[in-house]
One Martini backbone bead per residue (centre of mass of N, CA, C, O) as a GRO file, in nm:
protein
  301
    1MET     BB    1  -3.416   0.688  -3.409
    2GLU     BB    2  -3.426   0.437  -3.644
    3LEU     BB    3  -3.319   0.131  -3.694
    4PRO     BB    4  -3.247  -0.096  -3.906
    5LYS     BB    5  -3.332  -0.422  -3.961
    6SER     BB    6  -3.042  -0.519  -4.039
    7PHE     BB    7  -2.922  -0.475  -3.761
    8TYR     BB    8  -3.096  -0.680  -3.592
    9ALA     BB    9  -3.026  -0.932  -3.780
   10THR     BB   10  -2.685  -0.914  -3.721
   11ARG     BB   11  -2.648  -0.851  -3.442
   12LYS     BB   12  -2.451  -0.895  -3.136
   13LEU     BB   13  -2.507  -0.986  -2.797
   14VAL     BB   14  -2.247  -0.963  -2.545
   15ASP     BB   15  -2.283  -0.687  -2.402
   16VAL     BB   16  -2.441  -0.478  -2.156
   17VAL     BB   17  -2.196  -0.275  -2.205
   18GLU     BB   18  -2.123  -0.141  -2.490
   19ASN     BB   19  -2.229  -0.277  -2.733
   20LYS     BB   20  -2.066  -0.356  -3.050
   21THR     BB   21  -2.140  -0.235  -3.383
   22THR     BB   22  -1.960  -0.271  -3.698
   23TYR     BB   23  -1.896  -0.045  -3.984
   24GLU     BB   24  -1.668  -0.059  -4.264
   25LEU     BB   25  -1.460   0.162  -4.446
   26LYS     BB   26  -1.205   0.318  -4.575
   27ASP     BB   27  -1.247   0.630  -4.395
   28SER     BB   28  -1.481   0.482  -4.224
   29ALA     BB   29  -1.713   0.444  -3.933
   30VAL     BB   30  -1.971   0.250  -3.768
   31HIS     BB   31  -2.105   0.264  -3.433
   32ILE     BB   32  -2.310   0.060  -3.223
   33PHE     BB   33  -2.433   0.134  -2.901
   34GLU     BB   34  -2.525  -0.084  -2.617
   35THR     BB   35  -2.719  -0.047  -2.307
   36HIS     BB   36  -2.870  -0.276  -2.034
   37GLU     BB   37  -2.736  -0.115  -1.786
   38LYS     BB   38  -2.622   0.024  -1.526
   39ALA     BB   39  -2.357   0.281  -1.535
   40GLU     BB   40  -2.012   0.394  -1.461
   41LEU     BB   41  -1.738   0.526  -1.596
   42VAL     BB   42  -1.716   0.469  -1.900
   43GLN     BB   43  -1.459   0.408  -2.124
   44LEU     BB   44  -1.377   0.608  -2.429
   45LYS     BB   45  -1.212   0.582  -2.761
   46PHE     BB   46  -1.075   0.728  -3.066
   47GLY     BB   47  -0.864   0.747  -3.365
   48SER     BB   48  -1.089   0.946  -3.469
   49PRO     BB   49  -1.299   1.150  -3.561
   50VAL     BB   50  -1.631   1.217  -3.402
   51LEU     BB   51  -1.974   1.133  -3.442
   52ALA     BB   52  -2.207   1.162  -3.190
   53SER     BB   53  -2.537   0.993  -3.160
   54MET     BB   54  -2.839   0.989  -3.018
   55LEU     BB   55  -3.115   0.751  -2.993
   56GLU     BB   56  -3.135   0.627  -2.689
   57GLY     BB   57  -3.177   0.763  -2.400
   58LYS     BB   58  -2.908   0.817  -2.145
   59LYS     BB   59  -2.628   1.030  -2.093
   60ILE     BB   60  -2.328   1.103  -1.903
   61MET     BB   61  -2.083   1.340  -1.973
   62HIS     BB   62  -1.713   1.319  -1.947
   63LEU     BB   63  -1.496   1.585  -2.031
   64LYS     BB   64  -1.250   1.759  -2.132
   65ASP     BB   65  -1.299   2.088  -2.041
   66MET     BB   66  -1.594   1.994  -1.931
   67GLN     BB   67  -1.894   1.985  -1.832
   68SER     BB   68  -2.120   1.794  -1.736
   69PHE     BB   69  -2.366   1.612  -1.948
   70ASP     BB   70  -2.648   1.557  -2.112
   71PHE     BB   71  -2.729   1.285  -2.342
   72LEU     BB   72  -2.968   1.303  -2.606
   73PRO     BB   73  -3.199   1.259  -2.815
   74GLY     BB   74  -3.103   1.454  -3.104
   75GLU     BB   75  -2.800   1.454  -3.031
   76SER     BB   76  -2.463   1.585  -3.071
   77LEU     BB   77  -2.097   1.500  -3.101
   78ILE     BB   78  -1.773   1.636  -3.125
   79LEU     BB   79  -1.466   1.447  -3.158
   80PRO     BB   80  -1.154   1.383  -3.114
   81ALA     BB   81  -0.887   1.223  -3.132
   82ASP     BB   82  -0.818   1.055  -2.833
   83GLU     BB   83  -1.069   1.107  -2.661
   84LEU     BB   84  -1.153   1.077  -2.330
   85MET     BB   85  -1.431   0.908  -2.203
   86SER     BB   86  -1.691   0.943  -1.954
   87ILE     BB   87  -1.974   0.722  -1.877
   88ASP     BB   88  -2.314   0.741  -1.792
   89PHE     BB   89  -2.598   0.500  -1.702
   90PRO     BB   90  -2.886   0.571  -1.525
   91ASP     BB   91  -3.142   0.410  -1.717
   92SER     BB   92  -3.050   0.134  -1.800
   93THR     BB   93  -3.220  -0.141  -1.965
   94LYS     BB   94  -3.355  -0.399  -2.126
   95LYS     BB   95  -3.621  -0.235  -2.206
   96SER     BB   96  -3.423   0.048  -2.181
   97PRO     BB   97  -3.197   0.119  -2.379
   98THR     BB   98  -2.890   0.245  -2.480
   99ARG     BB   99  -2.836   0.440  -2.786
  100CYS     BB  100  -2.540   0.483  -2.999
  101LEU     BB  101  -2.359   0.664  -3.237
  102ALA     BB  102  -2.036   0.627  -3.417
  103LEU     BB  103  -1.862   0.845  -3.644
  104GLU     BB  104  -1.586   0.785  -3.829
  105ILE     BB  105  -1.353   1.040  -3.959
  106GLY     BB  106  -1.126   1.132  -4.162
  107GLU     BB  107  -0.931   1.415  -4.161
  108ASP     BB  108  -0.880   1.436  -4.467
  109ARG     BB  109  -1.175   1.463  -4.548
  110ILE     BB  110  -1.237   1.722  -4.394
  111GLN     BB  111  -1.024   1.895  -4.542
  112ARG     BB  112  -1.141   1.862  -4.828
  113VAL     BB  113  -1.416   1.993  -4.771
  114ALA     BB  114  -1.313   2.267  -4.667
  115GLN     BB  115  -1.168   2.341  -4.931
  116LEU     BB  116  -1.419   2.334  -5.111
  117MET     BB  117  -1.573   2.555  -4.957
  118ASN     BB  118  -1.360   2.783  -5.008
  119GLU     BB  119  -1.395   2.769  -5.326
  120GLN     BB  120  -1.747   2.772  -5.327
  121MET     BB  121  -1.820   2.893  -4.999
  122GLY     BB  122  -1.778   3.174  -4.913
  123LYS     BB  123  -1.761   3.397  -4.677
  124VAL     BB  124  -1.876   3.714  -4.619
  125GLU     BB  125  -1.581   3.802  -4.465
  126GLY     BB  126  -1.352   3.577  -4.569
  127ASP     BB  127  -1.355   3.348  -4.407
  128GLU     BB  128  -1.257   3.028  -4.315
  129TRP     BB  129  -1.293   2.713  -4.344
  130ASP     BB  130  -1.261   2.466  -4.093
  131LEU     BB  131  -1.210   2.270  -3.870
  132LEU     BB  132  -1.347   2.129  -3.621
  133ASP     BB  133  -1.515   2.195  -3.324
  134TYR     BB  134  -1.440   2.043  -3.062
  135ASN     BB  135  -1.667   1.965  -2.834
  136PHE     BB  136  -1.949   1.971  -3.000
  137HIS     BB  137  -2.271   2.048  -2.876
  138PHE     BB  138  -2.585   1.944  -3.037
  139THR     BB  139  -2.875   1.992  -3.219
  140ASN     BB  140  -3.047   1.844  -3.450
  141ASP     BB  141  -3.143   1.901  -3.749
  142PRO     BB  142  -3.337   1.778  -3.993
  143GLY     BB  143  -3.103   1.733  -4.194
  144LEU     BB  144  -2.913   1.573  -4.007
  145HIS     BB  145  -3.105   1.350  -3.928
  146LYS     BB  146  -3.140   1.229  -4.215
  147ILE     BB  147  -2.843   1.167  -4.273
  148ILE     BB  148  -2.782   0.980  -4.038
  149GLN     BB  149  -2.999   0.773  -4.110
  150ARG     BB  150  -2.888   0.709  -4.395
  151ILE     BB  151  -2.603   0.617  -4.315
  152VAL     BB  152  -2.683   0.376  -4.145
  153TYR     BB  153  -2.828   0.226  -4.370
  154LEU     BB  154  -2.583   0.203  -4.564
  155TYR     BB  155  -2.390   0.043  -4.381
  156ALA     BB  156  -2.601  -0.203  -4.334
  157GLU     BB  157  -2.592  -0.240  -4.629
  158LYS     BB  158  -2.584  -0.471  -4.909
  159HIS     BB  159  -2.388  -0.290  -5.144
  160PRO     BB  160  -2.176  -0.235  -5.413
  161SER     BB  161  -2.217   0.106  -5.379
  162LYS     BB  162  -2.164   0.204  -5.083
  163ASP     BB  163  -1.911   0.386  -5.093
  164PHE     BB  164  -2.035   0.602  -5.277
  165PHE     BB  165  -2.280   0.681  -5.110
  166VAL     BB  166  -2.128   0.758  -4.846
  167SER     BB  167  -1.941   0.975  -4.959
  168ASN     BB  168  -2.167   1.178  -5.028
  169MET     BB  169  -2.292   1.196  -4.740
  170LEU     BB  170  -2.036   1.293  -4.589
  171GLN     BB  171  -2.009   1.563  -4.726
  172GLU     BB  172  -2.278   1.677  -4.629
  173LEU     BB  173  -2.231   1.636  -4.327
  174ILE     BB  174  -1.982   1.819  -4.296
  175ILE     BB  175  -2.113   2.077  -4.395
  176ARG     BB  176  -2.340   2.088  -4.179
  177ILE     BB  177  -2.151   2.094  -3.934
  178LEU     BB  178  -1.995   2.352  -4.005
  179GLN     BB  179  -2.249   2.526  -4.004
  180ALA     BB  180  -2.336   2.466  -3.713
  181ASN     BB  181  -2.076   2.574  -3.587
  182THR     BB  182  -2.104   2.863  -3.690
  183ARG     BB  183  -2.381   2.923  -3.569
  184LYS     BB  184  -2.296   2.882  -3.271
  185ALA     BB  185  -2.065   3.084  -3.261
  186TYR     BB  186  -2.240   3.330  -3.319
  187ALA     BB  187  -2.453   3.293  -3.095
  188ASN     BB  188  -2.235   3.293  -2.851
  189ASN     BB  189  -2.061   3.567  -2.997
  190SER     BB  190  -2.220   3.818  -3.110
  191LYS     BB  191  -2.135   4.061  -2.940
  192GLU     BB  192  -1.822   4.046  -2.996
  193LEU     BB  193  -1.857   4.026  -3.331
  194SER     BB  194  -2.051   4.269  -3.432
  195SER     BB  195  -1.829   4.494  -3.514
  196HIS     BB  196  -1.696   4.280  -3.769
  197ASN     BB  197  -1.975   4.109  -3.821
  198ARG     BB  198  -2.269   4.098  -3.984
  199PHE     BB  199  -2.396   3.829  -3.880
  200ALA     BB  200  -2.348   3.881  -3.582
  201TYR     BB  201  -2.520   4.137  -3.580
  202ILE     BB  202  -2.785   4.003  -3.670
  203ILE     BB  203  -2.804   3.796  -3.439
  204GLU     BB  204  -2.811   4.002  -3.213
  205TYR     BB  205  -3.067   4.142  -3.312
  206ILE     BB  206  -3.251   3.899  -3.293
  207LYS     BB  207  -3.212   3.839  -2.986
  208GLN     BB  208  -3.321   4.143  -2.906
  209ASN     BB  209  -3.604   4.092  -3.118
  210LEU     BB  210  -3.807   3.841  -3.087
  211VAL     BB  211  -4.088   3.991  -3.027
  212GLN     BB  212  -4.062   4.082  -3.304
  213SER     BB  213  -4.110   4.150  -3.631
  214LEU     BB  214  -3.920   3.960  -3.867
  215THR     BB  215  -3.745   4.033  -4.166
  216VAL     BB  216  -3.549   3.992  -4.437
  217LYS     BB  217  -3.546   4.285  -4.524
  218GLU     BB  218  -3.454   4.411  -4.261
  219LEU     BB  219  -3.187   4.244  -4.233
  220SER     BB  220  -3.059   4.321  -4.507
  221ASP     BB  221  -3.041   4.624  -4.450
  222LYS     BB  222  -2.851   4.592  -4.196
  223ALA     BB  223  -2.629   4.435  -4.392
  224TYR     BB  224  -2.600   4.569  -4.673
  225MET     BB  225  -2.803   4.387  -4.854
  226SER     BB  226  -2.955   4.210  -5.052
  227GLU     BB  227  -3.208   3.997  -5.015
  228SER     BB  228  -3.099   3.760  -5.190
  229ASN     BB  229  -2.802   3.758  -5.088
  230PHE     BB  230  -2.859   3.725  -4.790
  231TYR     BB  231  -3.008   3.458  -4.803
  232LYS     BB  232  -2.788   3.293  -4.942
  233LYS     BB  233  -2.547   3.349  -4.738
  234PHE     BB  234  -2.684   3.259  -4.480
  235LYS     BB  235  -2.743   2.966  -4.564
  236GLN     BB  236  -2.450   2.892  -4.641
  237GLU     BB  237  -2.325   2.958  -4.348
  238MET     BB  238  -2.566   2.832  -4.147
  239GLY     BB  239  -2.770   2.606  -4.289
  240GLN     BB  240  -3.005   2.829  -4.277
  241SER     BB  241  -3.256   3.021  -4.265
  242PRO     BB  242  -3.360   3.304  -4.119
  243VAL     BB  243  -3.633   3.189  -4.021
  244ASP     BB  244  -3.521   2.934  -3.886
  245PHE     BB  245  -3.339   3.083  -3.688
  246ILE     BB  246  -3.556   3.242  -3.543
  247ASN     BB  247  -3.718   2.996  -3.446
  248GLN     BB  248  -3.490   2.868  -3.284
  249GLU     BB  249  -3.456   3.106  -3.084
  250ARG     BB  250  -3.749   3.104  -2.980
  251ILE     BB  251  -3.742   2.810  -2.872
  252ALA     BB  252  -3.510   2.848  -2.676
  253LYS     BB  253  -3.661   3.054  -2.503
  254ALA     BB  254  -3.908   2.879  -2.441
  255SER     BB  255  -3.754   2.656  -2.289
  256GLU     BB  256  -3.667   2.833  -2.056
  257LEU     BB  257  -3.953   2.915  -1.963
  258LEU     BB  258  -4.063   2.610  -1.926
  259SER     BB  259  -3.888   2.544  -1.668
  260ASN     BB  260  -4.131   2.693  -1.559
  261ASP     BB  261  -4.416   2.531  -1.437
  262GLU     BB  262  -4.591   2.822  -1.406
  263MET     BB  263  -4.596   2.888  -1.693
  264ASN     BB  264  -4.772   3.029  -1.935
  265LEU     BB  265  -4.814   2.945  -2.264
  266THR     BB  266  -4.907   3.216  -2.374
  267ASP     BB  267  -4.674   3.386  -2.257
  268VAL     BB  268  -4.451   3.238  -2.401
  269PHE     BB  269  -4.518   3.283  -2.708
  270LEU     BB  270  -4.537   3.595  -2.686
  271SER     BB  271  -4.237   3.637  -2.568
  272CYS     BB  272  -4.117   3.498  -2.858
  273GLY     BB  273  -4.299   3.613  -3.122
  274PHE     BB  274  -4.561   3.468  -3.135
  275LYS     BB  275  -4.903   3.487  -3.264
  276ASN     BB  276  -4.968   3.169  -3.240
  277ARG     BB  277  -5.020   2.855  -3.104
  278SER     BB  278  -4.999   2.656  -3.347
  279TYR     BB  279  -4.723   2.750  -3.456
  280PHE     BB  280  -4.568   2.703  -3.199
  281ASN     BB  281  -4.624   2.400  -3.170
  282ARG     BB  282  -4.499   2.318  -3.442
  283MET     BB  283  -4.211   2.428  -3.394
  284PHE     BB  284  -4.148   2.284  -3.131
  285LYS     BB  285  -4.178   1.992  -3.235
  286ARG     BB  286  -3.971   2.009  -3.466
  287ILE     BB  287  -3.723   2.085  -3.270
  288LYS     BB  288  -3.794   1.900  -2.991
  289GLY     BB  289  -4.008   1.646  -3.032
  290THR     BB  290  -4.228   1.812  -2.866
  291SER     BB  291  -4.445   1.951  -2.672
  292PRO     BB  292  -4.477   2.210  -2.461
  293SER     BB  293  -4.636   2.057  -2.238
  294GLN     BB  294  -4.446   1.810  -2.224
  295TYR     BB  295  -4.193   1.968  -2.157
  296GLN     BB  296  -4.299   2.102  -1.892
  297GLN     BB  297  -4.363   1.834  -1.737
  298ARG     BB  298  -4.068   1.762  -1.658
  299PHE     BB  299  -4.075   2.000  -1.422
  300LYS     BB  300  -4.313   1.847  -1.239
  301ASP     BB  301  -4.172   1.561  -1.148
   0.00000   0.00000   0.00000
């Protein structure tokens, strides 16, 4: 993600580790952190819930009750207020700095959006939208990526209507994050939930049949819903269409297979349910930001 020119024109580099540029509004703030040298166990916490999103470089995150993990560009992390993080910067240099944004959002705003969703976007089984599942680490989908980029631009812009613009974007951002949270919860627990939740059942069916041709009609029949209502409710609850979800699961499986540097690319895309190489390449690059061959090359170095 590219930072706006207005950021580079106004920011001041004072610290080589976690240099912070802050833009504040009424109940939210954006911080851009830059690190220009290697560092270990740098501690950081915020007073409000935070969406952290990697822009450039690599961090190794150490969080409470979680195994350490790499935090890479195109990924985000939801953290609760007052969560203490310890962060390593293994690759940061002056020429290749690590950059990350942290968006603080007041919990009252999150509650208001969740309440609005419950009033207007009820879940298929009647469950309620709730506050964020904190310490939620995920890959940004294209919609989230565009919103985050737009929000950073708006914060850095000097515009008299900035508060109004940002408020609308934050509502969409929270909705998309809650949908992504629900999507991941179903994907991670589909087997356990499938006996009493029809979307969990459908997701488990998709995961078990990725190599097969899957249609919205087939899935809607299994959910005992009309095709149009199934499509609408699935997208409303998951934040993406059934076809996009299927492709995401297929690419996730392909990524696992490509970690074996001896795996043939043709065998990979056929094993994941893709019928031709060009469509597979296109979907892989859209979701992972790189080609399958470039991704596999990482495991050969």
